[in-house]
Amino acid sequence: AQTVTQSQPEMSVQEAETVTLSCTYDTSENNYYLFWYKQPPSRQMILVIRQEAYKQQNATENRFSVNFQKAAKSFSLKISDSQLGDTAMYFCALHTGTASKLTFGTGTRLQVTL
Amino acid sequence: DAMVIQNPRYQVTQFGKPVTLSCSQTLNHNVMYWYQQKSSQAPKLLFHYYDKDFNNEADTPDNFQSRRPNTSFCFLDIRSPGLGDAAMYLCATRADQETQYFGPGTRLLVL
């Protein structure tokens, strides 16, 4: 069975600052994918970034980057130069081939303040 | 350009009155998913289709059914909605690249 743990229910960051959201996971499979999804209040769930487990290089998408530590089964998301529009619920998720579905963490609610 | 479309965006139904939610996609993805999401919680997978093959989650109530008449469309039928079924219902699609793309959701209110 796969599990995903997000230990920070809520976080706050000031505009233009950097924040890191934590995620740990567990799976017995070697081939899997990790994702961070963003869900703004009353809005659509959108993909922020994805990481293939077989890739050692950490994924980066503009202001968003991950720190993927495969041995430690850790997958944190760093948001640089935080913007008010980054205010949202952030879900970490794991996809494995055998399950063919996403396992979500419980989410971290991020508030960006002035 | 909408890729995963859900209609309606808001649905009000009465306790016990059947309701159907629809999802369509322009991505031609072979996998489609239905999730239930309650306030401030992670989405909970109800079932998914891999092409025409239907896969039900073990804990999905029998009250929830689904149909996929073709690649583009997928429906969620709630046969007898209860107050506990009030939630956001999310549709998602996936090709073989593992990334799921979500629709905007349908918020269901049961009176």
PDB file of N, CA and C in Angstrom, chain A residues 33 35 37 39 42-47 50 89 91 95-97 99-102 104-107 109, chain B residues 4 9 31 33 35 37 40-43 45 48 50 57 90 94 97-104 107:
ATOM      1  N   TYR A  33       5.763   8.091  -9.663  1.00  0.00           N
ATOM      2  CA  TYR A  33       5.782   9.514  -9.974  1.00  0.00           C
ATOM      3  C   TYR A  33       5.229  10.274  -8.774  1.00  0.00           C
ATOM      4  N   PHE A  35       3.852  14.169  -7.425  1.00  0.00           N
ATOM      5  CA  PHE A  35       3.247  15.401  -7.924  1.00  0.00           C
ATOM      6  C   PHE A  35       2.959  16.352  -6.768  1.00  0.00           C
ATOM      7  N   TYR A  37       0.059  19.276  -6.462  1.00  0.00           N
ATOM      8  CA  TYR A  37      -1.096  19.940  -7.046  1.00  0.00           C
ATOM      9  C   TYR A  37      -1.475  21.123  -6.165  1.00  0.00           C
ATOM     10  N   GLN A  39      -4.675  23.815  -5.281  1.00  0.00           N
ATOM     11  CA  GLN A  39      -6.117  24.035  -5.385  1.00  0.00           C
ATOM     12  C   GLN A  39      -6.466  25.339  -4.686  1.00  0.00           C
ATOM     13  N   SER A  42     -12.077  27.434  -3.843  1.00  0.00           N
ATOM     14  CA  SER A  42     -13.205  27.307  -4.773  1.00  0.00           C
ATOM     15  C   SER A  42     -12.774  27.288  -6.237  1.00  0.00           C
ATOM     16  N   ARG A  43     -11.573  26.833  -6.473  1.00  0.00           N
ATOM     17  CA  ARG A  43     -11.103  26.803  -7.853  1.00  0.00           C
ATOM     18  C   ARG A  43     -10.522  25.437  -8.190  1.00  0.00           C
ATOM     19  N   GLN A  44     -10.103  25.318  -9.412  1.00  0.00           N
ATOM     20  CA  GLN A  44      -9.707  24.041  -9.983  1.00  0.00           C
ATOM     21  C   GLN A  44      -8.372  23.544  -9.452  1.00  0.00           C
ATOM     22  N   MET A  45      -8.247  22.238  -9.342  1.00  0.00           N
ATOM     23  CA  MET A  45      -6.978  21.595  -8.972  1.00  0.00           C
ATOM     24  C   MET A  45      -6.063  21.615 -10.190  1.00  0.00           C
ATOM     25  N   ILE A  46      -4.899  22.179 -10.022  1.00  0.00           N
ATOM     26  CA  ILE A  46      -3.974  22.258 -11.149  1.00  0.00           C
ATOM     27  C   ILE A  46      -2.610  21.685 -10.765  1.00  0.00           C
ATOM     28  N   LEU A  47      -1.949  21.141 -11.740  1.00  0.00           N
ATOM     29  CA  LEU A  47      -0.626  20.565 -11.523  1.00  0.00           C
ATOM     30  C   LEU A  47       0.403  21.676 -11.357  1.00  0.00           C
ATOM     31  N   ARG A  50       5.893  17.924 -11.330  1.00  0.00           N
ATOM     32  CA  ARG A  50       5.937  16.472 -11.211  1.00  0.00           C
ATOM     33  C   ARG A  50       7.381  15.987 -11.253  1.00  0.00           C
ATOM     34  N   MET A  89      -4.606  25.495  -1.287  1.00  0.00           N
ATOM     35  CA  MET A  89      -4.301  24.209  -0.665  1.00  0.00           C
ATOM     36  C   MET A  89      -3.352  23.490  -1.601  1.00  0.00           C
ATOM     37  N   PHE A  91      -1.526  19.875  -2.436  1.00  0.00           N
ATOM     38  CA  PHE A  91      -1.567  18.437  -2.196  1.00  0.00           C
ATOM     39  C   PHE A  91      -0.350  17.776  -2.823  1.00  0.00           C
ATOM     40  N   HIS A  95       1.883   8.482  -7.600  1.00  0.00           N
ATOM     41  CA  HIS A  95       1.280   7.562  -8.566  1.00  0.00           C
ATOM     42  C   HIS A  95       2.236   6.398  -8.780  1.00  0.00           C
ATOM     43  N   THR A  96       1.712   5.187  -8.620  1.00  0.00           N
ATOM     44  CA  THR A  96       2.504   4.004  -8.943  1.00  0.00           C
ATOM     45  C   THR A  96       1.819   3.235 -10.057  1.00  0.00           C
ATOM     46  N   GLY A  97       2.602   2.498 -10.814  1.00  0.00           N
ATOM     47  CA  GLY A  97       2.053   1.811 -11.966  1.00  0.00           C
ATOM     48  C   GLY A  97       1.021   0.766 -11.611  1.00  0.00           C
ATOM     49  N   ALA A  99      -0.954   0.557  -9.006  1.00  0.00           N
ATOM     50  CA  ALA A  99      -2.196   1.107  -8.450  1.00  0.00           C
ATOM     51  C   ALA A  99      -2.996   1.851  -9.505  1.00  0.00           C
ATOM     52  N   SER A 100      -2.313   2.432 -10.467  1.00  0.00           N
ATOM     53  CA  SER A 100      -2.952   3.199 -11.531  1.00  0.00           C
ATOM     54  C   SER A 100      -3.818   4.336 -11.002  1.00  0.00           C
ATOM     55  N   LYS A 101      -3.484   4.837  -9.843  1.00  0.00           N
ATOM     56  CA  LYS A 101      -4.258   5.935  -9.274  1.00  0.00           C
ATOM     57  C   LYS A 101      -3.356   6.749  -8.362  1.00  0.00           C
ATOM     58  N   LEU A 102      -3.847   7.947  -8.017  1.00  0.00           N
ATOM     59  CA  LEU A 102      -3.082   8.828  -7.151  1.00  0.00           C
ATOM     60  C   LEU A 102      -3.409   8.564  -5.687  1.00  0.00           C
ATOM     61  N   PHE A 104      -3.157  10.692  -2.346  1.00  0.00           N
ATOM     62  CA  PHE A 104      -2.965  12.083  -1.934  1.00  0.00           C
ATOM     63  C   PHE A 104      -2.560  12.174  -0.467  1.00  0.00           C
ATOM     64  N   GLY A 105      -1.783  13.214  -0.170  1.00  0.00           N
ATOM     65  CA  GLY A 105      -1.618  13.616   1.218  1.00  0.00           C
ATOM     66  C   GLY A 105      -2.835  14.401   1.666  1.00  0.00           C
ATOM     67  N   THR A 106      -2.826  14.798   2.937  1.00  0.00           N
ATOM     68  CA  THR A 106      -3.981  15.513   3.497  1.00  0.00           C
ATOM     69  C   THR A 106      -3.983  16.990   3.153  1.00  0.00           C
ATOM     70  N   GLY A 107      -2.909  17.470   2.551  1.00  0.00           N
ATOM     71  CA  GLY A 107      -2.880  18.846   2.090  1.00  0.00           C
ATOM     72  C   GLY A 107      -2.248  19.806   3.078  1.00  0.00           C
ATOM     73  N   ARG A 109      -2.457  23.972   3.724  1.00  0.00           N
ATOM     74  CA  ARG A 109      -3.090  25.232   3.330  1.00  0.00           C
ATOM     75  C   ARG A 109      -2.063  26.354   3.459  1.00  0.00           C
TER      76      ARG A 109
ATOM     77  N   VAL B   4     -10.782  19.514 -19.574  1.00  0.00           N
ATOM     78  CA  VAL B   4     -11.689  18.641 -18.840  1.00  0.00           C
ATOM     79  C   VAL B   4     -12.848  19.526 -18.381  1.00  0.00           C
ATOM     80  N   ARG B   9     -21.718  23.113 -13.008  1.00  0.00           N
ATOM     81  CA  ARG B   9     -20.752  23.495 -11.994  1.00  0.00           C
ATOM     82  C   ARG B   9     -21.370  23.437 -10.593  1.00  0.00           C
ATOM     83  N   VAL B  31      -7.863   7.215 -19.728  1.00  0.00           N
ATOM     84  CA  VAL B  31      -8.272   6.951 -18.349  1.00  0.00           C
ATOM     85  C   VAL B  31      -9.074   8.147 -17.829  1.00  0.00           C
ATOM     86  N   TYR B  33     -11.322   9.477 -14.244  1.00  0.00           N
ATOM     87  CA  TYR B  33     -11.506   9.247 -12.812  1.00  0.00           C
ATOM     88  C   TYR B  33     -12.652  10.116 -12.271  1.00  0.00           C
ATOM     89  N   TYR B  35     -13.741  11.608  -8.457  1.00  0.00           N
ATOM     90  CA  TYR B  35     -13.376  11.796  -7.063  1.00  0.00           C
ATOM     91  C   TYR B  35     -14.498  12.525  -6.331  1.00  0.00           C
ATOM     92  N   GLN B  37     -14.741  15.131  -3.109  1.00  0.00           N
ATOM     93  CA  GLN B  37     -13.911  15.938  -2.225  1.00  0.00           C
ATOM     94  C   GLN B  37     -14.791  16.746  -1.275  1.00  0.00           C
ATOM     95  N   SER B  40     -11.921  20.999   2.666  1.00  0.00           N
ATOM     96  CA  SER B  40     -10.580  20.970   3.272  1.00  0.00           C
ATOM     97  C   SER B  40      -9.997  19.566   3.373  1.00  0.00           C
ATOM     98  N   GLN B  41     -10.508  18.644   2.562  1.00  0.00           N
ATOM     99  CA  GLN B  41      -9.961  17.290   2.553  1.00  0.00           C
ATOM    100  C   GLN B  41      -9.359  16.971   1.194  1.00  0.00           C
ATOM    101  N   ALA B  42      -8.566  15.934   1.154  1.00  0.00           N
ATOM    102  CA  ALA B  42      -8.031  15.460  -0.114  1.00  0.00           C
ATOM    103  C   ALA B  42      -9.146  14.785  -0.918  1.00  0.00           C
ATOM    104  N   PRO B  43      -9.017  14.775  -2.218  1.00  0.00           N
ATOM    105  CA  PRO B  43     -10.002  14.046  -3.027  1.00  0.00           C
ATOM    106  C   PRO B  43      -9.972  12.559  -2.709  1.00  0.00           C
ATOM    107  N   LEU B  45     -10.970   8.916  -4.237  1.00  0.00           N
ATOM    108  CA  LEU B  45     -11.294   8.253  -5.491  1.00  0.00           C
ATOM    109  C   LEU B  45     -12.518   7.363  -5.326  1.00  0.00           C
ATOM    110  N   HIS B  48     -12.620   4.516 -11.503  1.00  0.00           N
ATOM    111  CA  HIS B  48     -12.011   5.021 -12.721  1.00  0.00           C
ATOM    112  C   HIS B  48     -12.230   4.035 -13.852  1.00  0.00           C
ATOM    113  N   TYR B  50     -10.380   2.597 -17.291  1.00  0.00           N
ATOM    114  CA  TYR B  50      -9.219   2.488 -18.175  1.00  0.00           C
ATOM    115  C   TYR B  50      -9.790   2.024 -19.504  1.00  0.00           C
ATOM    116  N   GLU B  57     -13.595   1.457  -6.522  1.00  0.00           N
ATOM    117  CA  GLU B  57     -12.874   1.379  -5.255  1.00  0.00           C
ATOM    118  C   GLU B  57     -13.703   0.550  -4.270  1.00  0.00           C
ATOM    119  N   LEU B  90     -15.055  15.751  -8.492  1.00  0.00           N
ATOM    120  CA  LEU B  90     -14.011  16.085  -9.452  1.00  0.00           C
ATOM    121  C   LEU B  90     -13.846  14.962 -10.464  1.00  0.00           C
ATOM    122  N   ARG B  94      -6.329  11.007 -17.633  1.00  0.00           N
ATOM    123  CA  ARG B  94      -4.907  10.691 -17.696  1.00  0.00           C
ATOM    124  C   ARG B  94      -4.624   9.918 -18.969  1.00  0.00           C
ATOM    125  N   GLN B  97       1.103   9.024 -19.523  1.00  0.00           N
ATOM    126  CA  GLN B  97       2.218   9.729 -18.901  1.00  0.00           C
ATOM    127  C   GLN B  97       2.036   9.946 -17.409  1.00  0.00           C
ATOM    128  N   GLU B  98       1.020   9.375 -16.844  1.00  0.00           N
ATOM    129  CA  GLU B  98       0.806   9.358 -15.394  1.00  0.00           C
ATOM    130  C   GLU B  98       0.235  10.644 -14.807  1.00  0.00           C
ATOM    131  N   THR B  99       0.338  11.777 -15.467  1.00  0.00           N
ATOM    132  CA  THR B  99      -0.199  13.011 -14.891  1.00  0.00           C
ATOM    133  C   THR B  99      -1.707  13.062 -15.066  1.00  0.00           C
ATOM    134  N   GLN B 100      -2.414  13.361 -13.974  1.00  0.00           N
ATOM    135  CA  GLN B 100      -3.860  13.528 -14.045  1.00  0.00           C
ATOM    136  C   GLN B 100      -4.196  15.003 -14.206  1.00  0.00           C
ATOM    137  N   TYR B 101      -5.173  15.261 -15.067  1.00  0.00           N
ATOM    138  CA  TYR B 101      -5.654  16.621 -15.295  1.00  0.00           C
ATOM    139  C   TYR B 101      -7.097  16.700 -14.802  1.00  0.00           C
ATOM    140  N   PHE B 102      -7.336  17.668 -13.957  1.00  0.00           N
ATOM    141  CA  PHE B 102      -8.626  17.769 -13.288  1.00  0.00           C
ATOM    142  C   PHE B 102      -9.543  18.787 -13.961  1.00  0.00           C
ATOM    143  N   GLY B 103     -10.834  18.491 -13.886  1.00  0.00           N
ATOM    144  CA  GLY B 103     -11.839  19.456 -14.264  1.00  0.00           C
ATOM    145  C   GLY B 103     -12.112  20.417 -13.118  1.00  0.00           C
ATOM    146  N   PRO B 104     -12.975  21.404 -13.355  1.00  0.00           N
ATOM    147  CA  PRO B 104     -13.257  22.416 -12.332  1.00  0.00           C
ATOM    148  C   PRO B 104     -14.145  21.922 -11.204  1.00  0.00           C
ATOM    149  N   ARG B 107     -20.128  21.161  -7.697  1.00  0.00           N
ATOM    150  CA  ARG B 107     -20.492  21.195  -6.269  1.00  0.00           C
ATOM    151  C   ARG B 107     -21.930  20.746  -6.132  1.00  0.00           C
TER     152      ARG B 107
END
